[in-house]
mmCIF file with all atom_site columns, C-alpha atoms in Angstrom:
data_model
loop_
_atom_site.group_PDB
_atom_site.id
_atom_site.type_symbol
_atom_site.label_atom_id
_atom_site.label_alt_id
_atom_site.label_comp_id
_atom_site.label_asym_id
_atom_site.label_entity_id
_atom_site.label_seq_id
_atom_site.pdbx_PDB_ins_code
_atom_site.Cartn_x
_atom_site.Cartn_y
_atom_site.Cartn_z
_atom_site.occupancy
_atom_site.B_iso_or_equiv
_atom_site.pdbx_formal_charge
_atom_site.auth_seq_id
_atom_site.auth_comp_id
_atom_site.auth_asym_id
_atom_site.auth_atom_id
_atom_site.pdbx_PDB_model_num
ATOM 1   C CA . ASP A 1 1   ? -70.821 -65.641  43.907 1.00 63.00 ? 1   ASP A CA 1
ATOM 2   C CA . ALA A 1 2   ? -72.466 -69.019  44.354 1.00 81.00 ? 2   ALA A CA 1
ATOM 3   C CA . GLY A 1 3   ? -71.912 -70.697  47.666 1.00 93.00 ? 3   GLY A CA 1
ATOM 4   C CA . VAL A 1 4   ? -71.410 -74.385  48.258 1.00 96.00 ? 4   VAL A CA 1
ATOM 5   C CA . ILE A 1 5   ? -74.008 -76.311  46.304 1.00 97.00 ? 5   ILE A CA 1
ATOM 6   C CA . GLN A 1 6   ? -75.398 -79.633  47.458 1.00 97.00 ? 6   GLN A CA 1
ATOM 7   C CA . SER A 1 7   ? -77.845 -81.983  45.817 1.00 97.00 ? 7   SER A CA 1
ATOM 8   C CA . PRO A 1 8   ? -80.308 -83.354  46.431 1.00 97.00 ? 8   PRO A CA 1
ATOM 9   C CA . ARG A 1 9   ? -81.683 -81.238  49.277 1.00 96.00 ? 9   ARG A CA 1
ATOM 10  C CA . HIS A 1 10  ? -83.866 -84.090  50.463 1.00 97.00 ? 10  HIS A CA 1
ATOM 11  C CA . GLU A 1 11  ? -83.556 -87.799  49.864 1.00 97.00 ? 11  GLU A CA 1
ATOM 12  C CA . VAL A 1 12  ? -85.885 -90.520  51.033 1.00 97.00 ? 12  VAL A CA 1
ATOM 13  C CA . THR A 1 13  ? -84.865 -94.071  50.299 1.00 97.00 ? 13  THR A CA 1
ATOM 14  C CA . GLU A 1 14  ? -85.421 -97.576  51.509 1.00 97.00 ? 14  GLU A CA 1
ATOM 15  C CA . MET A 1 15  ? -82.982 -99.602  53.510 1.00 97.00 ? 15  MET A CA 1
ATOM 16  C CA . GLY A 1 16  ? -80.484 -101.389 51.314 1.00 96.00 ? 16  GLY A CA 1
ATOM 17  C CA . GLN A 1 17  ? -80.553 -98.856  48.518 1.00 97.00 ? 17  GLN A CA 1
ATOM 18  C CA . GLU A 1 18  ? -77.517 -96.938  47.325 1.00 97.00 ? 18  GLU A CA 1
ATOM 19  C CA . VAL A 1 19  ? -77.493 -93.212  48.067 1.00 98.00 ? 19  VAL A CA 1
ATOM 20  C CA . THR A 1 20  ? -75.241 -90.651  46.412 1.00 98.00 ? 20  THR A CA 1
ATOM 21  C CA . LEU A 1 21  ? -74.905 -87.131  47.750 1.00 98.00 ? 21  LEU A CA 1
ATOM 22  C CA . ARG A 1 22  ? -73.258 -84.451  45.659 1.00 98.00 ? 22  ARG A CA 1
ATOM 23  C CA . CYS A 1 23  ? -71.319 -81.309  46.417 1.00 98.00 ? 23  CYS A CA 1
ATOM 24  C CA . LYS A 1 24  ? -69.864 -78.460  44.418 1.00 98.00 ? 24  LYS A CA 1
ATOM 25  C CA . PRO A 1 25  ? -67.454 -76.356  46.505 1.00 96.00 ? 25  PRO A CA 1
ATOM 26  C CA . ILE A 1 26  ? -66.872 -72.647  46.120 1.00 94.00 ? 26  ILE A CA 1
ATOM 27  C CA . SER A 1 27  ? -64.604 -71.992  43.164 1.00 93.00 ? 27  SER A CA 1
ATOM 28  C CA . GLY A 1 28  ? -60.998 -71.597  44.264 1.00 90.00 ? 28  GLY A CA 1
ATOM 29  C CA . HIS A 1 29  ? -61.419 -73.396  47.561 1.00 91.00 ? 29  HIS A CA 1
ATOM 30  C CA . ASP A 1 30  ? -58.984 -76.260  47.886 1.00 89.00 ? 30  ASP A CA 1
ATOM 31  C CA . TYR A 1 31  ? -60.353 -77.893  51.049 1.00 91.00 ? 31  TYR A CA 1
ATOM 32  C CA . LEU A 1 32  ? -63.604 -79.819  51.036 1.00 95.00 ? 32  LEU A CA 1
ATOM 33  C CA . PHE A 1 33  ? -65.286 -81.370  54.055 1.00 95.00 ? 33  PHE A CA 1
ATOM 34  C CA . TRP A 1 34  ? -68.175 -83.777  54.528 1.00 97.00 ? 34  TRP A CA 1
ATOM 35  C CA . TYR A 1 35  ? -70.079 -83.633  57.836 1.00 96.00 ? 35  TYR A CA 1
ATOM 36  C CA . ARG A 1 36  ? -73.034 -85.477  59.293 1.00 96.00 ? 36  ARG A CA 1
ATOM 37  C CA . GLN A 1 37  ? -75.411 -83.926  61.804 1.00 96.00 ? 37  GLN A CA 1
ATOM 38  C CA . THR A 1 38  ? -77.767 -85.884  64.046 1.00 94.00 ? 38  THR A CA 1
ATOM 39  C CA . MET A 1 39  ? -79.551 -84.999  67.238 1.00 89.00 ? 39  MET A CA 1
ATOM 40  C CA . MET A 1 40  ? -77.688 -87.686  69.143 1.00 90.00 ? 40  MET A CA 1
ATOM 41  C CA . ARG A 1 41  ? -74.143 -87.034  67.926 1.00 89.00 ? 41  ARG A CA 1
ATOM 42  C CA . GLY A 1 42  ? -74.212 -83.435  66.769 1.00 89.00 ? 42  GLY A CA 1
ATOM 43  C CA . LEU A 1 43  ? -71.867 -82.428  63.941 1.00 91.00 ? 43  LEU A CA 1
ATOM 44  C CA . GLU A 1 44  ? -69.351 -85.085  62.942 1.00 91.00 ? 44  GLU A CA 1
ATOM 45  C CA . LEU A 1 45  ? -66.580 -84.710  60.399 1.00 92.00 ? 45  LEU A CA 1
ATOM 46  C CA . LEU A 1 46  ? -66.653 -87.693  58.070 1.00 95.00 ? 46  LEU A CA 1
ATOM 47  C CA . ILE A 1 47  ? -63.823 -86.941  55.662 1.00 95.00 ? 47  ILE A CA 1
ATOM 48  C CA . TYR A 1 48  ? -61.940 -84.035  54.174 1.00 93.00 ? 48  TYR A CA 1
ATOM 49  C CA . PHE A 1 49  ? -59.982 -83.443  50.991 1.00 95.00 ? 49  PHE A CA 1
ATOM 50  C CA . ASN A 1 50  ? -57.176 -81.083  50.059 1.00 92.00 ? 50  ASN A CA 1
ATOM 51  C CA . ASN A 1 51  ? -56.599 -80.465  46.367 1.00 93.00 ? 51  ASN A CA 1
ATOM 52  C CA . ASN A 1 52  ? -58.899 -83.413  45.579 1.00 95.00 ? 52  ASN A CA 1
ATOM 53  C CA . VAL A 1 53  ? -56.892 -85.827  47.733 1.00 95.00 ? 53  VAL A CA 1
ATOM 54  C CA . PRO A 1 54  ? -58.512 -87.417  50.815 1.00 95.00 ? 54  PRO A CA 1
ATOM 55  C CA . ILE A 1 55  ? -56.522 -86.354  53.861 1.00 91.00 ? 55  ILE A CA 1
ATOM 56  C CA . ASP A 1 56  ? -58.431 -87.870  56.759 1.00 90.00 ? 56  ASP A CA 1
ATOM 57  C CA . ASP A 1 57  ? -61.296 -90.323  56.494 1.00 92.00 ? 57  ASP A CA 1
ATOM 58  C CA . SER A 1 58  ? -61.166 -91.509  60.093 1.00 90.00 ? 58  SER A CA 1
ATOM 59  C CA . GLY A 1 59  ? -64.654 -90.159  60.664 1.00 91.00 ? 59  GLY A CA 1
ATOM 60  C CA . MET A 1 60  ? -66.265 -92.357  58.036 1.00 94.00 ? 60  MET A CA 1
ATOM 61  C CA . PRO A 1 61  ? -68.448 -94.668  60.123 1.00 88.00 ? 61  PRO A CA 1
ATOM 62  C CA . GLU A 1 62  ? -67.902 -97.877  58.172 1.00 86.00 ? 62  GLU A CA 1
ATOM 63  C CA . ASP A 1 63  ? -67.113 -99.367  54.800 1.00 91.00 ? 63  ASP A CA 1
ATOM 64  C CA . ARG A 1 64  ? -70.597 -98.663  53.559 1.00 95.00 ? 64  ARG A CA 1
ATOM 65  C CA . PHE A 1 65  ? -69.533 -95.031  53.262 1.00 97.00 ? 65  PHE A CA 1
ATOM 66  C CA . SER A 1 66  ? -67.222 -93.807  50.533 1.00 97.00 ? 66  SER A CA 1
ATOM 67  C CA . ALA A 1 67  ? -66.293 -90.377  49.210 1.00 98.00 ? 67  ALA A CA 1
ATOM 68  C CA . LYS A 1 68  ? -64.605 -89.203  46.066 1.00 97.00 ? 68  LYS A CA 1
ATOM 69  C CA . MET A 1 69  ? -63.421 -85.935  44.623 1.00 97.00 ? 69  MET A CA 1
ATOM 70  C CA . PRO A 1 70  ? -62.646 -86.491  40.959 1.00 96.00 ? 70  PRO A CA 1
ATOM 71  C CA . ASN A 1 71  ? -61.929 -82.823  40.321 1.00 95.00 ? 71  ASN A CA 1
ATOM 72  C CA . ALA A 1 72  ? -61.758 -79.485  42.102 1.00 94.00 ? 72  ALA A CA 1
ATOM 73  C CA . SER A 1 73  ? -65.404 -78.682  41.523 1.00 95.00 ? 73  SER A CA 1
ATOM 74  C CA . PHE A 1 74  ? -67.175 -81.881  42.462 1.00 96.00 ? 74  PHE A CA 1
ATOM 75  C CA . SER A 1 75  ? -67.364 -84.417  45.255 1.00 98.00 ? 75  SER A CA 1
ATOM 76  C CA . THR A 1 76  ? -69.662 -87.298  46.109 1.00 98.00 ? 76  THR A CA 1
ATOM 77  C CA . LEU A 1 77  ? -70.507 -89.145  49.284 1.00 98.00 ? 77  LEU A CA 1
ATOM 78  C CA . LYS A 1 78  ? -71.939 -92.570  48.688 1.00 98.00 ? 78  LYS A CA 1
ATOM 79  C CA . ILE A 1 79  ? -73.679 -94.928  51.104 1.00 97.00 ? 79  ILE A CA 1
ATOM 80  C CA . GLN A 1 80  ? -74.133 -98.490  49.948 1.00 96.00 ? 80  GLN A CA 1
ATOM 81  C CA . PRO A 1 81  ? -76.167 -100.177 51.295 1.00 96.00 ? 81  PRO A CA 1
ATOM 82  C CA . SER A 1 82  ? -78.038 -97.554  53.288 1.00 96.00 ? 82  SER A CA 1
ATOM 83  C CA . GLU A 1 83  ? -79.478 -98.260  56.733 1.00 96.00 ? 83  GLU A CA 1
ATOM 84  C CA . PRO A 1 84  ? -82.070 -96.405  58.841 1.00 96.00 ? 84  PRO A CA 1
ATOM 85  C CA . ARG A 1 85  ? -79.345 -95.257  61.246 1.00 95.00 ? 85  ARG A CA 1
ATOM 86  C CA . ASP A 1 86  ? -77.763 -93.313  58.378 1.00 97.00 ? 86  ASP A CA 1
ATOM 87  C CA . SER A 1 87  ? -80.686 -90.897  58.482 1.00 97.00 ? 87  SER A CA 1
ATOM 88  C CA . ALA A 1 88  ? -79.204 -87.465  59.140 1.00 97.00 ? 88  ALA A CA 1
ATOM 89  C CA . VAL A 1 89  ? -78.399 -84.139  57.542 1.00 97.00 ? 89  VAL A CA 1
ATOM 90  C CA . TYR A 1 90  ? -75.204 -84.307  55.525 1.00 98.00 ? 90  TYR A CA 1
ATOM 91  C CA . PHE A 1 91  ? -73.293 -81.081  55.020 1.00 97.00 ? 91  PHE A CA 1
ATOM 92  C CA . CYS A 1 92  ? -70.539 -80.278  52.607 1.00 97.00 ? 92  CYS A CA 1
ATOM 93  C CA . ALA A 1 93  ? -68.211 -77.364  53.349 1.00 95.00 ? 93  ALA A CA 1
ATOM 94  C CA . SER A 1 94  ? -65.272 -75.773  51.600 1.00 93.00 ? 94  SER A CA 1
ATOM 95  C CA . SER A 1 95  ? -62.438 -73.539  52.676 1.00 89.00 ? 95  SER A CA 1
ATOM 96  C CA . TYR A 1 96  ? -59.413 -71.721  51.331 1.00 83.00 ? 96  TYR A CA 1
ATOM 97  C CA . PRO A 1 97  ? -56.808 -71.307  54.059 1.00 73.00 ? 97  PRO A CA 1
ATOM 98  C CA . ARG A 1 98  ? -54.429 -68.436  53.526 1.00 66.00 ? 98  ARG A CA 1
ATOM 99  C CA . SER A 1 99  ? -50.800 -69.016  54.339 1.00 56.00 ? 99  SER A CA 1
ATOM 100 C CA . GLY A 1 100 ? -50.394 -69.198  58.114 1.00 57.00 ? 100 GLY A CA 1
ATOM 101 C CA . ASP A 1 101 ? -54.099 -68.843  58.751 1.00 62.00 ? 101 ASP A CA 1
ATOM 102 C CA . TYR A 1 102 ? -57.237 -70.904  58.834 1.00 65.00 ? 102 TYR A CA 1
ATOM 103 C CA . ASN A 1 103 ? -60.223 -69.475  57.132 1.00 71.00 ? 103 ASN A CA 1
ATOM 104 C CA . GLU A 1 104 ? -63.750 -70.237  58.037 1.00 83.00 ? 104 GLU A CA 1
ATOM 105 C CA . GLN A 1 105 ? -65.472 -73.149  56.380 1.00 89.00 ? 105 GLN A CA 1
ATOM 106 C CA . PHE A 1 106 ? -68.427 -72.273  54.197 1.00 91.00 ? 106 PHE A CA 1
ATOM 107 C CA . PHE A 1 107 ? -71.261 -74.735  54.386 1.00 94.00 ? 107 PHE A CA 1
ATOM 108 C CA . GLY A 1 108 ? -73.756 -75.885  51.824 1.00 95.00 ? 108 GLY A CA 1
ATOM 109 C CA . PRO A 1 109 ? -77.468 -76.072  52.643 1.00 95.00 ? 109 PRO A CA 1
ATOM 110 C CA . GLY A 1 110 ? -77.214 -79.757  53.528 1.00 97.00 ? 110 GLY A CA 1
ATOM 111 C CA . THR A 1 111 ? -78.934 -82.895  52.302 1.00 97.00 ? 111 THR A CA 1
ATOM 112 C CA . ARG A 1 112 ? -81.569 -84.340  54.605 1.00 97.00 ? 112 ARG A CA 1
ATOM 113 C CA . LEU A 1 113 ? -81.412 -88.104  54.200 1.00 98.00 ? 113 LEU A CA 1
ATOM 114 C CA . THR A 1 114 ? -84.159 -90.384  55.436 1.00 97.00 ? 114 THR A CA 1
ATOM 115 C CA . VAL A 1 115 ? -83.666 -94.120  55.171 1.00 97.00 ? 115 VAL A CA 1
ATOM 116 C CA . LEU A 1 116 ? -86.853 -96.100  55.770 1.00 96.00 ? 116 LEU A CA 1
ATOM 117 C CA . ALA B 2 1   ? -57.262 -83.300  74.612 1.00 78.00 ? 1   ALA B CA 1
ATOM 118 C CA . GLN B 2 2   ? -59.141 -80.760  72.538 1.00 87.00 ? 2   GLN B CA 1
ATOM 119 C CA . LYS B 2 3   ? -62.651 -79.924  73.504 1.00 93.00 ? 3   LYS B CA 1
ATOM 120 C CA . VAL B 2 4   ? -65.285 -77.230  73.178 1.00 96.00 ? 4   VAL B CA 1
ATOM 121 C CA . THR B 2 5   ? -67.939 -76.933  75.856 1.00 97.00 ? 5   THR B CA 1
ATOM 122 C CA . GLN B 2 6   ? -71.174 -75.025  75.498 1.00 97.00 ? 6   GLN B CA 1
ATOM 123 C CA . ALA B 2 7   ? -72.774 -75.658  78.841 1.00 95.00 ? 7   ALA B CA 1
ATOM 124 C CA . GLN B 2 8   ? -76.034 -73.911  78.017 1.00 97.00 ? 8   GLN B CA 1
ATOM 125 C CA . THR B 2 9   ? -78.193 -76.349  76.130 1.00 96.00 ? 9   THR B CA 1
ATOM 126 C CA . GLU B 2 10  ? -81.078 -73.943  75.682 1.00 97.00 ? 10  GLU B CA 1
ATOM 127 C CA . ILE B 2 11  ? -81.704 -70.308  76.533 1.00 97.00 ? 11  ILE B CA 1
ATOM 128 C CA . SER B 2 12  ? -85.032 -68.552  76.304 1.00 97.00 ? 12  SER B CA 1
ATOM 129 C CA . VAL B 2 13  ? -85.395 -64.784  76.619 1.00 97.00 ? 13  VAL B CA 1
ATOM 130 C CA . VAL B 2 14  ? -87.917 -62.143  75.709 1.00 97.00 ? 14  VAL B CA 1
ATOM 131 C CA . GLU B 2 15  ? -87.220 -59.933  72.728 1.00 97.00 ? 15  GLU B CA 1
ATOM 132 C CA . LYS B 2 16  ? -84.994 -56.921  73.396 1.00 97.00 ? 16  LYS B CA 1
ATOM 133 C CA . GLU B 2 17  ? -83.206 -58.601  76.258 1.00 97.00 ? 17  GLU B CA 1
ATOM 134 C CA . ASP B 2 18  ? -79.443 -59.046  76.086 1.00 97.00 ? 18  ASP B CA 1
ATOM 135 C CA . VAL B 2 19  ? -78.179 -62.618  76.087 1.00 97.00 ? 19  VAL B CA 1
ATOM 136 C CA . THR B 2 20  ? -74.725 -64.186  76.389 1.00 98.00 ? 20  THR B CA 1
ATOM 137 C CA . LEU B 2 21  ? -73.808 -67.584  75.037 1.00 98.00 ? 21  LEU B CA 1
ATOM 138 C CA . ASP B 2 22  ? -70.877 -69.226  76.758 1.00 98.00 ? 22  ASP B CA 1
ATOM 139 C CA . CYS B 2 23  ? -68.066 -71.153  75.107 1.00 98.00 ? 23  CYS B CA 1
ATOM 140 C CA . VAL B 2 24  ? -65.146 -72.748  76.923 1.00 98.00 ? 24  VAL B CA 1
ATOM 141 C CA . TYR B 2 25  ? -62.401 -74.554  75.048 1.00 97.00 ? 25  TYR B CA 1
ATOM 142 C CA . GLU B 2 26  ? -59.485 -76.832  75.827 1.00 95.00 ? 26  GLU B CA 1
ATOM 143 C CA . THR B 2 27  ? -56.318 -77.174  73.802 1.00 92.00 ? 27  THR B CA 1
ATOM 144 C CA . ARG B 2 28  ? -52.619 -77.537  74.417 1.00 90.00 ? 28  ARG B CA 1
ATOM 145 C CA . ASP B 2 29  ? -51.716 -75.784  71.209 1.00 88.00 ? 29  ASP B CA 1
ATOM 146 C CA . THR B 2 30  ? -50.518 -72.224  71.458 1.00 88.00 ? 30  THR B CA 1
ATOM 147 C CA . THR B 2 31  ? -51.850 -71.421  68.009 1.00 87.00 ? 31  THR B CA 1
ATOM 148 C CA . TYR B 2 32  ? -55.508 -72.073  67.408 1.00 90.00 ? 32  TYR B CA 1
ATOM 149 C CA . TYR B 2 33  ? -58.605 -70.506  65.905 1.00 91.00 ? 33  TYR B CA 1
ATOM 150 C CA . LEU B 2 34  ? -62.065 -70.081  67.330 1.00 94.00 ? 34  LEU B CA 1
ATOM 151 C CA . PHE B 2 35  ? -65.310 -69.731  65.420 1.00 94.00 ? 35  PHE B CA 1
ATOM 152 C CA . TRP B 2 36  ? -68.978 -69.089  65.978 1.00 96.00 ? 36  TRP B CA 1
ATOM 153 C CA . TYR B 2 37  ? -71.629 -70.407  63.605 1.00 96.00 ? 37  TYR B CA 1
ATOM 154 C CA . LYS B 2 38  ? -75.377 -69.871  63.561 1.00 97.00 ? 38  LYS B CA 1
ATOM 155 C CA . GLN B 2 39  ? -77.891 -72.528  62.499 1.00 96.00 ? 39  GLN B CA 1
ATOM 156 C CA . PRO B 2 40  ? -81.366 -71.014  62.068 1.00 95.00 ? 40  PRO B CA 1
ATOM 157 C CA . PRO B 2 41  ? -84.484 -73.204  61.876 1.00 93.00 ? 41  PRO B CA 1
ATOM 158 C CA . SER B 2 42  ? -84.015 -73.450  58.117 1.00 91.00 ? 42  SER B CA 1
ATOM 159 C CA . GLY B 2 43  ? -80.956 -75.603  58.811 1.00 92.00 ? 43  GLY B CA 1
ATOM 160 C CA . GLU B 2 44  ? -78.043 -73.931  57.069 1.00 93.00 ? 44  GLU B CA 1
ATOM 161 C CA . LEU B 2 45  ? -74.824 -73.198  58.950 1.00 94.00 ? 45  LEU B CA 1
ATOM 162 C CA . VAL B 2 46  ? -73.826 -69.562  58.791 1.00 93.00 ? 46  VAL B CA 1
ATOM 163 C CA . PHE B 2 47  ? -70.362 -68.355  59.721 1.00 92.00 ? 47  PHE B CA 1
ATOM 164 C CA . LEU B 2 48  ? -70.347 -65.468  62.203 1.00 94.00 ? 48  LEU B CA 1
ATOM 165 C CA . ILE B 2 49  ? -66.788 -64.843  63.353 1.00 91.00 ? 49  ILE B CA 1
ATOM 166 C CA . ARG B 2 50  ? -63.235 -66.200  63.469 1.00 90.00 ? 50  ARG B CA 1
ATOM 167 C CA . ARG B 2 51  ? -60.635 -65.297  66.074 1.00 90.00 ? 51  ARG B CA 1
ATOM 168 C CA . ASN B 2 52  ? -57.037 -66.512  66.277 1.00 88.00 ? 52  ASN B CA 1
ATOM 169 C CA . SER B 2 53  ? -55.288 -67.193  69.551 1.00 90.00 ? 53  SER B CA 1
ATOM 170 C CA . PHE B 2 54  ? -52.963 -64.216  69.224 1.00 88.00 ? 54  PHE B CA 1
ATOM 171 C CA . ASP B 2 55  ? -55.742 -61.703  68.910 1.00 85.00 ? 55  ASP B CA 1
ATOM 172 C CA . GLU B 2 56  ? -57.561 -61.149  72.179 1.00 83.00 ? 56  GLU B CA 1
ATOM 173 C CA . GLN B 2 57  ? -59.221 -57.993  71.038 1.00 83.00 ? 57  GLN B CA 1
ATOM 174 C CA . ASN B 2 58  ? -62.948 -58.118  71.517 1.00 85.00 ? 58  ASN B CA 1
ATOM 175 C CA . GLU B 2 59  ? -65.109 -57.575  68.486 1.00 86.00 ? 59  GLU B CA 1
ATOM 176 C CA . ILE B 2 60  ? -68.422 -55.889  67.926 1.00 87.00 ? 60  ILE B CA 1
ATOM 177 C CA . SER B 2 61  ? -70.580 -56.247  64.848 1.00 89.00 ? 61  SER B CA 1
ATOM 178 C CA . GLY B 2 62  ? -73.870 -54.459  65.171 1.00 93.00 ? 62  GLY B CA 1
ATOM 179 C CA . ARG B 2 63  ? -75.821 -56.119  67.957 1.00 95.00 ? 63  ARG B CA 1
ATOM 180 C CA . TYR B 2 64  ? -73.298 -58.968  68.176 1.00 95.00 ? 64  TYR B CA 1
ATOM 181 C CA . SER B 2 65  ? -70.159 -58.899  70.285 1.00 95.00 ? 65  SER B CA 1
ATOM 182 C CA . TRP B 2 66  ? -67.542 -61.455  71.216 1.00 95.00 ? 66  TRP B CA 1
ATOM 183 C CA . ASN B 2 67  ? -65.360 -61.612  74.306 1.00 95.00 ? 67  ASN B CA 1
ATOM 184 C CA . PHE B 2 68  ? -62.208 -63.708  73.969 1.00 95.00 ? 68  PHE B CA 1
ATOM 185 C CA . GLN B 2 69  ? -60.279 -64.365  77.185 1.00 94.00 ? 69  GLN B CA 1
ATOM 186 C CA . LYS B 2 70  ? -57.304 -66.716  76.992 1.00 92.00 ? 70  LYS B CA 1
ATOM 187 C CA . SER B 2 71  ? -56.886 -66.637  80.759 1.00 92.00 ? 71  SER B CA 1
ATOM 188 C CA . THR B 2 72  ? -60.187 -68.437  81.191 1.00 95.00 ? 72  THR B CA 1
ATOM 189 C CA . SER B 2 73  ? -60.174 -70.228  77.797 1.00 95.00 ? 73  SER B CA 1
ATOM 190 C CA . SER B 2 74  ? -63.466 -68.654  76.920 1.00 96.00 ? 74  SER B CA 1
ATOM 191 C CA . PHE B 2 75  ? -64.921 -67.121  73.787 1.00 96.00 ? 75  PHE B CA 1
ATOM 192 C CA . ASN B 2 76  ? -68.349 -65.827  74.727 1.00 97.00 ? 76  ASN B CA 1
ATOM 193 C CA . PHE B 2 77  ? -70.935 -64.354  72.386 1.00 97.00 ? 77  PHE B CA 1
ATOM 194 C CA . THR B 2 78  ? -73.372 -61.618  73.379 1.00 97.00 ? 78  THR B CA 1
ATOM 195 C CA . ILE B 2 79  ? -76.434 -60.473  71.492 1.00 97.00 ? 79  ILE B CA 1
ATOM 196 C CA . THR B 2 80  ? -77.662 -57.065  72.542 1.00 96.00 ? 80  THR B CA 1
ATOM 197 C CA . ALA B 2 81  ? -81.338 -56.158  72.184 1.00 97.00 ? 81  ALA B CA 1
ATOM 198 C CA . SER B 2 82  ? -82.233 -59.612  70.921 1.00 96.00 ? 82  SER B CA 1
ATOM 199 C CA . GLN B 2 83  ? -84.752 -60.078  68.153 1.00 97.00 ? 83  GLN B CA 1
ATOM 200 C CA . VAL B 2 84  ? -86.967 -62.985  67.189 1.00 96.00 ? 84  VAL B CA 1
ATOM 201 C CA . VAL B 2 85  ? -84.820 -63.534  64.077 1.00 95.00 ? 85  VAL B CA 1
ATOM 202 C CA . ASP B 2 86  ? -81.891 -64.339  66.360 1.00 97.00 ? 86  ASP B CA 1
ATOM 203 C CA . SER B 2 87  ? -83.619 -67.582  67.321 1.00 97.00 ? 87  SER B CA 1
ATOM 204 C CA . ALA B 2 88  ? -81.280 -70.348  66.227 1.00 98.00 ? 88  ALA B CA 1
ATOM 205 C CA . VAL B 2 89  ? -78.762 -72.882  67.435 1.00 97.00 ? 89  VAL B CA 1
ATOM 206 C CA . TYR B 2 90  ? -75.351 -71.325  67.906 1.00 98.00 ? 90  TYR B CA 1
ATOM 207 C CA . PHE B 2 91  ? -72.189 -73.386  67.686 1.00 97.00 ? 91  PHE B CA 1
ATOM 208 C CA . CYS B 2 92  ? -68.737 -72.566  68.953 1.00 97.00 ? 92  CYS B CA 1
ATOM 209 C CA . ALA B 2 93  ? -65.831 -74.391  67.276 1.00 95.00 ? 93  ALA B CA 1
ATOM 210 C CA . LEU B 2 94  ? -62.054 -74.707  67.507 1.00 93.00 ? 94  LEU B CA 1
ATOM 211 C CA . ILE B 2 95  ? -59.253 -75.536  65.072 1.00 89.00 ? 95  ILE B CA 1
ATOM 212 C CA . MET B 2 96  ? -55.742 -76.189  66.306 1.00 80.00 ? 96  MET B CA 1
ATOM 213 C CA . ASP B 2 97  ? -52.789 -75.205  64.207 1.00 72.00 ? 97  ASP B CA 1
ATOM 214 C CA . SER B 2 98  ? -51.587 -78.794  64.293 1.00 68.00 ? 98  SER B CA 1
ATOM 215 C CA . ASN B 2 99  ? -54.762 -80.374  62.983 1.00 68.00 ? 99  ASN B CA 1
ATOM 216 C CA . TYR B 2 100 ? -57.048 -78.938  60.372 1.00 70.00 ? 100 TYR B CA 1
ATOM 217 C CA . GLN B 2 101 ? -60.330 -80.214  61.824 1.00 79.00 ? 101 GLN B CA 1
ATOM 218 C CA . LEU B 2 102 ? -63.082 -78.231  63.449 1.00 86.00 ? 102 LEU B CA 1
ATOM 219 C CA . ILE B 2 103 ? -63.860 -79.337  66.994 1.00 91.00 ? 103 ILE B CA 1
ATOM 220 C CA . TRP B 2 104 ? -67.478 -78.438  67.590 1.00 93.00 ? 104 TRP B CA 1
ATOM 221 C CA . GLY B 2 105 ? -69.357 -77.602  70.736 1.00 94.00 ? 105 GLY B CA 1
ATOM 222 C CA . ALA B 2 106 ? -72.754 -79.203  71.244 1.00 94.00 ? 106 ALA B CA 1
ATOM 223 C CA . GLY B 2 107 ? -74.536 -75.967  70.437 1.00 96.00 ? 107 GLY B CA 1
ATOM 224 C CA . THR B 2 108 ? -76.835 -73.656  72.371 1.00 97.00 ? 108 THR B CA 1
ATOM 225 C CA . LYS B 2 109 ? -80.424 -73.337  71.260 1.00 97.00 ? 109 LYS B CA 1
ATOM 226 C CA . LEU B 2 110 ? -81.502 -69.720  71.627 1.00 98.00 ? 110 LEU B CA 1
ATOM 227 C CA . ILE B 2 111 ? -85.204 -68.926  71.709 1.00 98.00 ? 111 ILE B CA 1
ATOM 228 C CA . ILE B 2 112 ? -86.266 -65.315  71.483 1.00 97.00 ? 112 ILE B CA 1
ATOM 229 C CA . LYS B 2 113 ? -89.896 -64.811  72.428 1.00 96.00 ? 113 LYS B CA 1
ATOM 230 C CA . PRO B 2 114 ? -91.841 -61.833  71.061 1.00 94.00 ? 114 PRO B CA 1
#
């Protein structure tokens, strides 16, 4: 079975440009998470969805960041305009909690974003 | 407040030594879940184990073992006979029953020298 798929794996862009990161969760998983990892702040949850609906976006740093999940098999994280401080590794994860339990989150390989 | 503390920032041992990574958590919830993840140099995050708060049984998986003690709010991870391939950053994380968000520790960088 395919795991969580993210694209692109690496992205280098210039300040001010729009960046779109993509994620395909594991089939059947109804929770999807977007994380950012930096040396300074570690792993931060940006936003998560349940059944394609955003549940908590309190971790989104500012209005330049937006996320969508148009269907159960696809999500995007967009940064517009990008800034050098957005440089980080962005992870997507998915999960399928069983009733009364919390399953582990399965992570994609990450997208390494560099904003010059 | 919910918090996960991994006090060891970096550990370096020689191959074949045993090593224990510490994890201490804080939560007021009575139902919660603890996790360990591994992040090798290649960067992916690999799930290792999940434990719920009602199951204090220790677990062993090959060279890996986990010691969960509610009395000390700890969920420590031991690697026996370490190998160079164990070199990675290891994260401990917590989910409370009341809030479906992973609370992450800062991670422990483990270096296994040949």
